[in-house]
Amino acid sequence: MSDPLRIGVVGAGNISGAYLETLSRLPNVRPVRVAARRPERARAAAARFPGVRATTVEELCACDEVDLVLDLATPEAHLEISLAAITAGKHLYGEKPLATTTEEARTLLDAARTAGLRVGCAPDTVLGTGIQTARACVEKGEIGVPVAATAFMTTPGHERWHPDPEFYYRPGGGPLLDMGPYYLTALVLLLGPVRRVTGLSGSPRRTRTIGSGPRAGTTFPVTVATHVTGVLEHRGGALSTLMMSFDVWDSTLPRIEVYGTEGTVSVPDPNSFTGDVRVRHAADSVWHTAPVLGGYADGGRGIGVAEMAHAIETGRPHRASAEVAYHVLDVMEAMLAAAETGDSRPVASDFPLPEPVPAAARPGHPGQG
């Protein structure tokens, strides 16, 4: 194996610790720099991980010791950071969504293509055993021909726990662009690309109040839809019903279910790397838990970066690809547009289906997916 790919992390918010923990333990990647809008956060993050130094975004992108920039900043900052990284000749991996609009996403993808650089994007949870096992069940024909699916994400809102939640309620946020990528990426890996969508949305509360941390009690405005629902028509003919909400206090809805002509697959939380995949065959009267049929067994935020590093080394496509992320963003943008007009919208983008992750694969280890 060649030397580890050196990672510069931009953003030191809540999720950065999970990424740094994973990247620090994998053999083919090594975090070396961290930068943040608040320098004290970068210093605090760097202090936890030997060999990681705090710096500025500009210095990180220009640094010869950084091979790939991991963009964990808030969505509205993605385009500026991504273009700075690409201009500096760095590969890029970003948190979801890929950008706030498909126009912005196309700008950065065109820049990367011209520069001959790779772009990857979260979520990498779909590379874990949960979604990969569900995908194997569907592809093996365990439920016959897929007919439909449902996907539900319901919560009363992230302001209840996040100390700085405003970005969730500005353009680039909302339940669809924040949590939708987990569910939509899982759906398109299970059922293929989407060709048409409908949608409706609402925003019953125009303000939210921070519920924890030093700014608890602070009220801020809501400028995006906080409840979005719609139907996706996949190119294979299956129909998925989607509901993403920051306005539901509790529910007993499933995360994702896929319905076929010969049975049903119950899919675990796509915001997690693991979880039981349950199958009900038409000929059975009970549910069965499927054995693990694929996926990284020791997943954590950052395995997509390590898998991408291995793909760069071996010259093959990486799985947490910009093409999948762009298609998911295109679907979300079309849903929100359909919600404004009350009609259906076509989705023109497509993507090559990433290779499945073999069972018992370990991220960052040569020859293991």
Short mmCIF file of N, CA, C and O in Angstrom, two decimals, residues 126 131-146 185-193 258 260 265 267 277 279 293-294 319 351-358:
data_model
loop_
_atom_site.label_atom_id
_atom_site.label_comp_id
_atom_site.label_asym_id
_atom_site.label_seq_id
_atom_site.Cartn_x
_atom_site.Cartn_y
_atom_site.Cartn_z
N VAL A 126 -24.54 4.46 3.77
CA VAL A 126 -25.09 3.46 2.84
C VAL A 126 -24.06 2.39 2.49
O VAL A 126 -24.40 1.40 1.83
N ILE A 131 -27.71 -0.99 4.84
CA ILE A 131 -28.19 -0.71 3.49
C ILE A 131 -27.63 -1.71 2.49
O ILE A 131 -28.33 -2.15 1.56
N GLN A 132 -26.37 -2.12 2.66
CA GLN A 132 -25.78 -3.07 1.71
C GLN A 132 -26.46 -4.44 1.79
O GLN A 132 -26.64 -5.10 0.77
N THR A 133 -26.85 -4.87 2.98
CA THR A 133 -27.58 -6.13 3.11
C THR A 133 -28.97 -6.01 2.48
O THR A 133 -29.43 -6.92 1.78
N ALA A 134 -29.64 -4.88 2.72
CA ALA A 134 -30.96 -4.68 2.10
C ALA A 134 -30.84 -4.67 0.58
O ALA A 134 -31.68 -5.26 -0.12
N ARG A 135 -29.79 -4.02 0.08
CA ARG A 135 -29.59 -4.00 -1.37
C ARG A 135 -29.38 -5.42 -1.91
O ARG A 135 -29.96 -5.79 -2.95
N ALA A 136 -28.60 -6.22 -1.20
CA ALA A 136 -28.38 -7.60 -1.64
C ALA A 136 -29.67 -8.39 -1.66
O ALA A 136 -29.92 -9.18 -2.59
N CYS A 137 -30.53 -8.19 -0.65
CA CYS A 137 -31.82 -8.89 -0.61
C CYS A 137 -32.68 -8.54 -1.83
O CYS A 137 -33.29 -9.41 -2.45
N VAL A 138 -32.73 -7.23 -2.16
CA VAL A 138 -33.53 -6.81 -3.30
C VAL A 138 -32.94 -7.35 -4.59
O VAL A 138 -33.66 -7.88 -5.45
N GLU A 139 -31.62 -7.25 -4.75
CA GLU A 139 -30.98 -7.67 -6.00
C GLU A 139 -31.02 -9.18 -6.18
O GLU A 139 -31.01 -9.67 -7.32
N LYS A 140 -31.07 -9.94 -5.09
CA LYS A 140 -31.18 -11.40 -5.17
C LYS A 140 -32.60 -11.85 -5.53
O LYS A 140 -32.84 -13.04 -5.77
N GLY A 141 -33.54 -10.91 -5.51
CA GLY A 141 -34.91 -11.25 -5.85
C GLY A 141 -35.71 -11.83 -4.70
O GLY A 141 -36.74 -12.48 -4.92
N GLU A 142 -35.27 -11.59 -3.45
CA GLU A 142 -35.97 -12.17 -2.30
C GLU A 142 -37.40 -11.67 -2.16
O GLU A 142 -38.23 -12.34 -1.55
N ILE A 143 -37.70 -10.48 -2.69
CA ILE A 143 -39.08 -9.97 -2.60
C ILE A 143 -39.70 -9.86 -3.99
O ILE A 143 -40.70 -9.15 -4.17
N GLY A 144 -39.13 -10.56 -4.96
CA GLY A 144 -39.66 -10.48 -6.31
C GLY A 144 -39.31 -9.17 -6.98
O GLY A 144 -38.24 -8.60 -6.75
N VAL A 145 -40.21 -8.64 -7.78
CA VAL A 145 -39.99 -7.37 -8.48
C VAL A 145 -40.42 -6.22 -7.56
O VAL A 145 -41.56 -6.21 -7.08
N PRO A 146 -39.54 -5.26 -7.30
CA PRO A 146 -39.93 -4.13 -6.45
C PRO A 146 -41.08 -3.34 -7.06
O PRO A 146 -41.06 -3.01 -8.26
N THR A 185 -30.51 8.47 -0.91
CA THR A 185 -29.38 7.68 -1.39
C THR A 185 -29.66 6.20 -1.22
O THR A 185 -29.38 5.38 -2.11
N ALA A 186 -30.23 5.84 -0.06
CA ALA A 186 -30.61 4.44 0.14
C ALA A 186 -31.63 4.00 -0.90
O ALA A 186 -31.51 2.93 -1.50
N LEU A 187 -32.64 4.82 -1.14
CA LEU A 187 -33.70 4.44 -2.08
C LEU A 187 -33.16 4.25 -3.50
O LEU A 187 -33.53 3.30 -4.19
N VAL A 188 -32.28 5.15 -3.95
CA VAL A 188 -31.80 5.01 -5.33
C VAL A 188 -30.79 3.87 -5.46
O VAL A 188 -30.67 3.28 -6.54
N LEU A 189 -30.10 3.51 -4.38
CA LEU A 189 -29.25 2.33 -4.43
C LEU A 189 -30.08 1.05 -4.45
O LEU A 189 -29.70 0.04 -5.03
N LEU A 190 -31.25 1.09 -3.79
CA LEU A 190 -32.12 -0.08 -3.75
C LEU A 190 -32.97 -0.22 -5.00
O LEU A 190 -33.24 -1.34 -5.46
N LEU A 191 -33.42 0.90 -5.57
CA LEU A 191 -34.43 0.86 -6.63
C LEU A 191 -34.01 1.56 -7.91
O LEU A 191 -34.75 1.55 -8.89
N GLY A 192 -32.84 2.17 -7.93
CA GLY A 192 -32.36 2.83 -9.13
C GLY A 192 -32.72 4.30 -9.19
O GLY A 192 -33.44 4.84 -8.33
N PRO A 193 -32.21 5.01 -10.21
CA PRO A 193 -32.44 6.45 -10.33
C PRO A 193 -33.93 6.80 -10.41
O PRO A 193 -34.77 5.98 -10.76
N VAL A 258 -39.37 -1.64 1.54
CA VAL A 258 -39.45 -1.88 0.11
C VAL A 258 -40.43 -3.03 -0.11
O VAL A 258 -40.30 -4.10 0.51
N GLY A 260 -42.28 -5.72 -2.68
CA GLY A 260 -42.15 -6.41 -3.96
C GLY A 260 -43.31 -7.34 -4.22
O GLY A 260 -44.18 -7.55 -3.37
N VAL A 265 -39.10 -5.96 2.36
CA VAL A 265 -37.85 -5.77 3.11
C VAL A 265 -38.00 -4.54 4.00
O VAL A 265 -38.37 -3.46 3.52
N VAL A 267 -35.95 -1.95 6.08
CA VAL A 267 -34.57 -1.46 6.02
C VAL A 267 -34.27 -0.64 7.27
O VAL A 267 -35.09 0.18 7.69
N VAL A 277 -31.80 -6.10 9.00
CA VAL A 277 -32.64 -6.08 7.81
C VAL A 277 -33.64 -7.22 7.95
O VAL A 277 -33.25 -8.39 8.10
N VAL A 279 -37.00 -9.41 6.59
CA VAL A 279 -37.64 -9.81 5.34
C VAL A 279 -38.89 -10.62 5.64
O VAL A 279 -38.88 -11.52 6.49
N LEU A 293 -25.13 -9.58 4.42
CA LEU A 293 -24.81 -9.98 3.05
C LEU A 293 -23.86 -9.02 2.35
O LEU A 293 -23.46 -9.24 1.22
N GLY A 294 -23.49 -7.94 3.03
CA GLY A 294 -22.59 -6.96 2.43
C GLY A 294 -22.37 -5.80 3.37
O GLY A 294 -23.04 -5.66 4.40
N ARG A 319 -17.29 4.72 -4.34
CA ARG A 319 -18.71 4.41 -4.17
C ARG A 319 -19.54 5.60 -3.68
O ARG A 319 -20.69 5.76 -4.10
N PHE A 351 -26.88 8.25 -12.88
CA PHE A 351 -25.59 7.90 -12.28
C PHE A 351 -25.31 6.43 -12.52
O PHE A 351 -26.24 5.62 -12.64
N PRO A 352 -24.04 6.06 -12.60
CA PRO A 352 -23.70 4.64 -12.65
C PRO A 352 -23.84 4.03 -11.26
O PRO A 352 -23.36 4.61 -10.27
N LEU A 353 -24.51 2.90 -11.17
CA LEU A 353 -24.73 2.27 -9.87
C LEU A 353 -23.39 1.81 -9.29
O LEU A 353 -22.66 1.04 -9.91
N PRO A 354 -23.04 2.28 -8.08
CA PRO A 354 -21.78 1.84 -7.49
C PRO A 354 -21.78 0.34 -7.23
O PRO A 354 -22.83 -0.28 -6.99
N GLU A 355 -20.60 -0.25 -7.27
CA GLU A 355 -20.46 -1.67 -6.96
C GLU A 355 -20.90 -1.93 -5.52
O GLU A 355 -20.65 -1.12 -4.63
N PRO A 356 -21.55 -3.08 -5.25
CA PRO A 356 -21.87 -3.42 -3.86
C PRO A 356 -20.60 -3.57 -3.03
O PRO A 356 -19.53 -3.89 -3.55
N VAL A 357 -20.73 -3.34 -1.73
CA VAL A 357 -19.62 -3.58 -0.82
C VAL A 357 -19.68 -5.04 -0.38
O VAL A 357 -20.72 -5.48 0.13
N PRO A 358 -18.63 -5.82 -0.56
CA PRO A 358 -18.67 -7.23 -0.16
C PRO A 358 -18.89 -7.39 1.34
O PRO A 358 -18.56 -6.50 2.13
#
